[in-house]
């Protein structure tokens, strides 16, 4: 079974600085999808960025980018120019097209942003 | 466009009581799923479905039942509530085409359940 591990329960960053959140996963599949979701205190789940495993190019969405290392099974999220609104729980997630599309989340990293 | 609708938003149960959490979506999504969220454990998949009449177990299925009689609805049943089932529950849906797997899950607003 696939697993997703986020080893940093909490992270802190100064406003305008850069922070990297770590995520590793375990799978024997070659075709899958990876996601980062943000959950602010409102509990709403917001998609931050996504990556298809067959694409070697790292995904980028404005200030958010990923470092996807397929061989190492690593999928870290970099937030540049951090803003107060970035403070939230961040979840890494793995989705397999071979198992009905079930999506598995990591344990989450709580990010705080200091002014 | 309602998206994913979860009811109720809050619920308090006594140990041993049963209840059903309702989830409905109006986007014609084949994939629907239930997660529970607990501090330090992220969102854990309880059950999921890829279409009417098809359900499968996730990571933590014990104590929960599901059925999928229509594309729109995916209720979660707690047969005999236990304090360990105190949690926030989320329903989520998405398409299941190949392109759909790359789509974000659409989440409901969550149900906070307390079992005393």
PDB file of N, CA and C in Angstrom, chain A residues 2 31 33-35 37 39 42-43 45 47 50-52 89 91 95-108, chain B residues 9 31 35 37 40-43 45 48 50 57 59 88 90 94-96 98 100-105 107 109-112:
ATOM      1  N   UNK A   2       0.357   2.266  -0.654  1.00  0.00           N
ATOM      2  CA  UNK A   2       1.126   3.506  -0.698  1.00  0.00           C
ATOM      3  C   UNK A   2       1.056   4.232   0.636  1.00  0.00           C
ATOM      4  N   UNK A  31       3.160   5.301 -12.438  1.00  0.00           N
ATOM      5  CA  UNK A  31       2.230   6.322 -12.899  1.00  0.00           C
ATOM      6  C   UNK A  31       1.363   6.763 -11.723  1.00  0.00           C
ATOM      7  N   UNK A  33      -0.055  10.628  -9.328  1.00  0.00           N
ATOM      8  CA  UNK A  33      -0.177  12.080  -9.258  1.00  0.00           C
ATOM      9  C   UNK A  33       0.113  12.516  -7.823  1.00  0.00           C
ATOM     10  N   UNK A  34       0.743  13.657  -7.697  1.00  0.00           N
ATOM     11  CA  UNK A  34       1.086  14.197  -6.386  1.00  0.00           C
ATOM     12  C   UNK A  34       0.498  15.594  -6.250  1.00  0.00           C
ATOM     13  N   UNK A  35       0.098  15.918  -5.043  1.00  0.00           N
ATOM     14  CA  UNK A  35      -0.562  17.193  -4.782  1.00  0.00           C
ATOM     15  C   UNK A  35      -0.067  17.791  -3.468  1.00  0.00           C
ATOM     16  N   UNK A  37      -1.965  20.357  -0.743  1.00  0.00           N
ATOM     17  CA  UNK A  37      -3.182  21.062  -0.363  1.00  0.00           C
ATOM     18  C   UNK A  37      -2.883  21.951   0.835  1.00  0.00           C
ATOM     19  N   UNK A  39      -4.759  23.966   4.067  1.00  0.00           N
ATOM     20  CA  UNK A  39      -5.969  24.036   4.886  1.00  0.00           C
ATOM     21  C   UNK A  39      -5.838  25.161   5.899  1.00  0.00           C
ATOM     22  N   UNK A  42     -10.189  27.922   8.445  1.00  0.00           N
ATOM     23  CA  UNK A  42     -11.578  27.720   8.017  1.00  0.00           C
ATOM     24  C   UNK A  42     -11.896  26.262   7.699  1.00  0.00           C
ATOM     25  N   UNK A  43     -10.887  25.419   7.653  1.00  0.00           N
ATOM     26  CA  UNK A  43     -10.993  23.969   7.347  1.00  0.00           C
ATOM     27  C   UNK A  43     -11.200  23.696   5.861  1.00  0.00           C
ATOM     28  N   UNK A  45     -10.283  22.969   2.164  1.00  0.00           N
ATOM     29  CA  UNK A  45      -9.122  22.351   1.525  1.00  0.00           C
ATOM     30  C   UNK A  45      -8.901  23.014   0.173  1.00  0.00           C
ATOM     31  N   UNK A  47      -6.368  23.373  -3.210  1.00  0.00           N
ATOM     32  CA  UNK A  47      -5.261  22.827  -3.980  1.00  0.00           C
ATOM     33  C   UNK A  47      -4.217  23.907  -4.209  1.00  0.00           C
ATOM     34  N   UNK A  50       0.096  20.712  -8.228  1.00  0.00           N
ATOM     35  CA  UNK A  50       0.006  19.293  -8.557  1.00  0.00           C
ATOM     36  C   UNK A  50       1.124  18.911  -9.528  1.00  0.00           C
ATOM     37  N   UNK A  51       1.455  17.633  -9.518  1.00  0.00           N
ATOM     38  CA  UNK A  51       2.548  17.116 -10.342  1.00  0.00           C
ATOM     39  C   UNK A  51       2.165  15.743 -10.873  1.00  0.00           C
ATOM     40  N   UNK A  52       2.341  15.536 -12.162  1.00  0.00           N
ATOM     41  CA  UNK A  52       2.130  14.209 -12.740  1.00  0.00           C
ATOM     42  C   UNK A  52       3.468  13.497 -12.781  1.00  0.00           C
ATOM     43  N   UNK A  89      -2.236  24.701   7.541  1.00  0.00           N
ATOM     44  CA  UNK A  89      -1.766  23.320   7.465  1.00  0.00           C
ATOM     45  C   UNK A  89      -1.569  22.988   6.002  1.00  0.00           C
ATOM     46  N   UNK A  91      -0.841  19.796   3.365  1.00  0.00           N
ATOM     47  CA  UNK A  91      -0.886  18.345   3.225  1.00  0.00           C
ATOM     48  C   UNK A  91      -0.341  17.933   1.857  1.00  0.00           C
ATOM     49  N   UNK A  95      -1.972  10.180  -5.443  1.00  0.00           N
ATOM     50  CA  UNK A  95      -3.155   9.603  -6.067  1.00  0.00           C
ATOM     51  C   UNK A  95      -2.741   8.585  -7.112  1.00  0.00           C
ATOM     52  N   UNK A  96      -3.364   7.405  -7.016  1.00  0.00           N
ATOM     53  CA  UNK A  96      -3.054   6.328  -7.953  1.00  0.00           C
ATOM     54  C   UNK A  96      -4.197   6.144  -8.933  1.00  0.00           C
ATOM     55  N   UNK A  97      -3.922   6.167 -10.220  1.00  0.00           N
ATOM     56  CA  UNK A  97      -4.985   5.881 -11.196  1.00  0.00           C
ATOM     57  C   UNK A  97      -5.300   4.393 -11.294  1.00  0.00           C
ATOM     58  N   UNK A  98      -4.479   3.577 -10.640  1.00  0.00           N
ATOM     59  CA  UNK A  98      -4.640   2.127 -10.756  1.00  0.00           C
ATOM     60  C   UNK A  98      -5.475   1.513  -9.645  1.00  0.00           C
ATOM     61  N   UNK A  99      -5.864   2.303  -8.680  1.00  0.00           N
ATOM     62  CA  UNK A  99      -6.650   1.789  -7.556  1.00  0.00           C
ATOM     63  C   UNK A  99      -7.914   2.610  -7.393  1.00  0.00           C
ATOM     64  N   UNK A 100      -8.596   2.811  -8.494  1.00  0.00           N
ATOM     65  CA  UNK A 100      -9.830   3.574  -8.450  1.00  0.00           C
ATOM     66  C   UNK A 100      -9.617   5.045  -8.189  1.00  0.00           C
ATOM     67  N   UNK A 101      -8.380   5.482  -8.247  1.00  0.00           N
ATOM     68  CA  UNK A 101      -8.109   6.897  -8.046  1.00  0.00           C
ATOM     69  C   UNK A 101      -8.105   7.328  -6.597  1.00  0.00           C
ATOM     70  N   UNK A 102      -7.911   6.374  -5.684  1.00  0.00           N
ATOM     71  CA  UNK A 102      -7.929   6.781  -4.272  1.00  0.00           C
ATOM     72  C   UNK A 102      -6.754   7.691  -3.978  1.00  0.00           C
ATOM     73  N   UNK A 103      -6.988   8.659  -3.116  1.00  0.00           N
ATOM     74  CA  UNK A 103      -6.019   9.685  -2.794  1.00  0.00           C
ATOM     75  C   UNK A 103      -5.659   9.567  -1.329  1.00  0.00           C
ATOM     76  N   UNK A 104      -4.345   9.491  -1.065  1.00  0.00           N
ATOM     77  CA  UNK A 104      -3.835   9.312   0.298  1.00  0.00           C
ATOM     78  C   UNK A 104      -3.084  10.573   0.713  1.00  0.00           C
ATOM     79  N   UNK A 105      -3.342  11.034   1.939  1.00  0.00           N
ATOM     80  CA  UNK A 105      -2.700  12.234   2.450  1.00  0.00           C
ATOM     81  C   UNK A 105      -1.590  11.896   3.446  1.00  0.00           C
ATOM     82  N   UNK A 106      -0.644  12.819   3.557  1.00  0.00           N
ATOM     83  CA  UNK A 106       0.331  12.760   4.630  1.00  0.00           C
ATOM     84  C   UNK A 106      -0.251  13.351   5.906  1.00  0.00           C
ATOM     85  N   UNK A 107       0.598  13.404   6.947  1.00  0.00           N
ATOM     86  CA  UNK A 107       0.126  13.804   8.265  1.00  0.00           C
ATOM     87  C   UNK A 107      -0.056  15.316   8.391  1.00  0.00           C
ATOM     88  N   UNK A 108       0.548  16.058   7.490  1.00  0.00           N
ATOM     89  CA  UNK A 108       0.407  17.504   7.501  1.00  0.00           C
ATOM     90  C   UNK A 108       1.560  18.223   8.161  1.00  0.00           C
TER      91      UNK A 108
ATOM     92  N   UNK B   9     -23.314  19.719  10.078  1.00  0.00           N
ATOM     93  CA  UNK B   9     -22.023  20.369  10.314  1.00  0.00           C
ATOM     94  C   UNK B   9     -21.457  19.965  11.669  1.00  0.00           C
ATOM     95  N   UNK B  31     -16.043   9.560  -8.706  1.00  0.00           N
ATOM     96  CA  UNK B  31     -15.270   9.252  -7.499  1.00  0.00           C
ATOM     97  C   UNK B  31     -15.803  10.056  -6.331  1.00  0.00           C
ATOM     98  N   UNK B  35     -13.093  10.974   4.421  1.00  0.00           N
ATOM     99  CA  UNK B  35     -11.879  11.064   5.207  1.00  0.00           C
ATOM    100  C   UNK B  35     -12.258  11.478   6.624  1.00  0.00           C
ATOM    101  N   UNK B  37     -10.271  13.513   9.851  1.00  0.00           N
ATOM    102  CA  UNK B  37      -9.090  14.312  10.160  1.00  0.00           C
ATOM    103  C   UNK B  37      -8.915  14.403  11.658  1.00  0.00           C
ATOM    104  N   UNK B  40      -2.441  15.695  14.076  1.00  0.00           N
ATOM    105  CA  UNK B  40      -1.196  14.941  13.939  1.00  0.00           C
ATOM    106  C   UNK B  40      -1.267  13.740  13.018  1.00  0.00           C
ATOM    107  N   UNK B  41      -2.449  13.459  12.483  1.00  0.00           N
ATOM    108  CA  UNK B  41      -2.597  12.269  11.645  1.00  0.00           C
ATOM    109  C   UNK B  41      -3.073  12.587  10.244  1.00  0.00           C
ATOM    110  N   UNK B  42      -3.259  13.841   9.945  1.00  0.00           N
ATOM    111  CA  UNK B  42      -3.677  14.223   8.609  1.00  0.00           C
ATOM    112  C   UNK B  42      -5.089  13.774   8.307  1.00  0.00           C
ATOM    113  N   UNK B  43      -5.366  13.591   7.034  1.00  0.00           N
ATOM    114  CA  UNK B  43      -6.653  13.071   6.595  1.00  0.00           C
ATOM    115  C   UNK B  43      -6.468  11.603   6.230  1.00  0.00           C
ATOM    116  N   UNK B  45      -8.163   8.095   4.804  1.00  0.00           N
ATOM    117  CA  UNK B  45      -9.250   7.639   3.944  1.00  0.00           C
ATOM    118  C   UNK B  45     -10.023   6.514   4.617  1.00  0.00           C
ATOM    119  N   UNK B  48     -14.094   4.688  -0.152  1.00  0.00           N
ATOM    120  CA  UNK B  48     -14.246   5.450  -1.381  1.00  0.00           C
ATOM    121  C   UNK B  48     -15.060   4.656  -2.387  1.00  0.00           C
ATOM    122  N   UNK B  50     -16.027   4.476  -6.814  1.00  0.00           N
ATOM    123  CA  UNK B  50     -15.732   4.943  -8.161  1.00  0.00           C
ATOM    124  C   UNK B  50     -16.978   4.946  -9.037  1.00  0.00           C
ATOM    125  N   UNK B  57     -12.675  -0.172   0.575  1.00  0.00           N
ATOM    126  CA  UNK B  57     -12.167   0.293   1.856  1.00  0.00           C
ATOM    127  C   UNK B  57     -10.923   1.145   1.670  1.00  0.00           C
ATOM    128  N   UNK B  59      -8.012   3.422   4.351  1.00  0.00           N
ATOM    129  CA  UNK B  59      -7.012   3.119   5.374  1.00  0.00           C
ATOM    130  C   UNK B  59      -7.632   2.749   6.723  1.00  0.00           C
ATOM    131  N   UNK B  88     -13.166  15.095  12.772  1.00  0.00           N
ATOM    132  CA  UNK B  88     -13.795  15.905  11.723  1.00  0.00           C
ATOM    133  C   UNK B  88     -13.822  15.054  10.461  1.00  0.00           C
ATOM    134  N   UNK B  90     -14.668  14.579   6.385  1.00  0.00           N
ATOM    135  CA  UNK B  90     -14.794  15.266   5.106  1.00  0.00           C
ATOM    136  C   UNK B  90     -15.223  14.282   4.026  1.00  0.00           C
ATOM    137  N   UNK B  94     -14.415  13.718  -7.178  1.00  0.00           N
ATOM    138  CA  UNK B  94     -13.691  14.158  -8.369  1.00  0.00           C
ATOM    139  C   UNK B  94     -14.080  13.283  -9.546  1.00  0.00           C
ATOM    140  N   UNK B  95     -13.745  13.718 -10.771  1.00  0.00           N
ATOM    141  CA  UNK B  95     -13.921  12.827 -11.918  1.00  0.00           C
ATOM    142  C   UNK B  95     -12.919  11.678 -11.843  1.00  0.00           C
ATOM    143  N   UNK B  96     -13.109  10.654 -12.668  1.00  0.00           N
ATOM    144  CA  UNK B  96     -12.170   9.533 -12.686  1.00  0.00           C
ATOM    145  C   UNK B  96     -11.594   9.280 -14.067  1.00  0.00           C
ATOM    146  N   UNK B  98      -8.777   9.900 -16.916  1.00  0.00           N
ATOM    147  CA  UNK B  98      -7.345  10.047 -16.696  1.00  0.00           C
ATOM    148  C   UNK B  98      -7.014  11.498 -16.378  1.00  0.00           C
ATOM    149  N   UNK B 100      -9.075  13.448 -15.080  1.00  0.00           N
ATOM    150  CA  UNK B 100      -9.737  13.722 -13.807  1.00  0.00           C
ATOM    151  C   UNK B 100      -8.878  13.402 -12.607  1.00  0.00           C
ATOM    152  N   UNK B 101      -7.977  12.411 -12.741  1.00  0.00           N
ATOM    153  CA  UNK B 101      -7.120  12.075 -11.608  1.00  0.00           C
ATOM    154  C   UNK B 101      -6.189  13.226 -11.276  1.00  0.00           C
ATOM    155  N   UNK B 102      -5.937  14.077 -12.222  1.00  0.00           N
ATOM    156  CA  UNK B 102      -5.083  15.230 -11.977  1.00  0.00           C
ATOM    157  C   UNK B 102      -5.892  16.421 -11.476  1.00  0.00           C
ATOM    158  N   UNK B 103      -7.197  16.249 -11.387  1.00  0.00           N
ATOM    159  CA  UNK B 103      -8.047  17.332 -10.915  1.00  0.00           C
ATOM    160  C   UNK B 103      -8.051  17.367  -9.402  1.00  0.00           C
ATOM    161  N   UNK B 104      -8.265  18.522  -8.823  1.00  0.00           N
ATOM    162  CA  UNK B 104      -8.345  18.574  -7.362  1.00  0.00           C
ATOM    163  C   UNK B 104      -9.608  17.889  -6.876  1.00  0.00           C
ATOM    164  N   UNK B 105      -9.521  17.329  -5.688  1.00  0.00           N
ATOM    165  CA  UNK B 105     -10.728  16.848  -5.037  1.00  0.00           C
ATOM    166  C   UNK B 105     -11.589  18.052  -4.663  1.00  0.00           C
ATOM    167  N   UNK B 107     -14.067  19.240  -1.943  1.00  0.00           N
ATOM    168  CA  UNK B 107     -14.372  18.859  -0.568  1.00  0.00           C
ATOM    169  C   UNK B 107     -15.661  19.502  -0.081  1.00  0.00           C
ATOM    170  N   UNK B 109     -17.702  20.839   3.459  1.00  0.00           N
ATOM    171  CA  UNK B 109     -17.241  21.734   4.517  1.00  0.00           C
ATOM    172  C   UNK B 109     -16.896  21.006   5.815  1.00  0.00           C
ATOM    173  N   UNK B 110     -17.135  19.719   5.858  1.00  0.00           N
ATOM    174  CA  UNK B 110     -16.746  18.954   7.031  1.00  0.00           C
ATOM    175  C   UNK B 110     -17.867  18.815   8.059  1.00  0.00           C
ATOM    176  N   UNK B 111     -17.774  17.741   8.831  1.00  0.00           N
ATOM    177  CA  UNK B 111     -18.688  17.485   9.944  1.00  0.00           C
ATOM    178  C   UNK B 111     -17.849  17.231  11.188  1.00  0.00           C
ATOM    179  N   UNK B 112     -18.087  18.024  12.222  1.00  0.00           N
ATOM    180  CA  UNK B 112     -17.385  17.786  13.486  1.00  0.00           C
ATOM    181  C   UNK B 112     -18.242  16.878  14.343  1.00  0.00           C
TER     182      UNK B 112
END
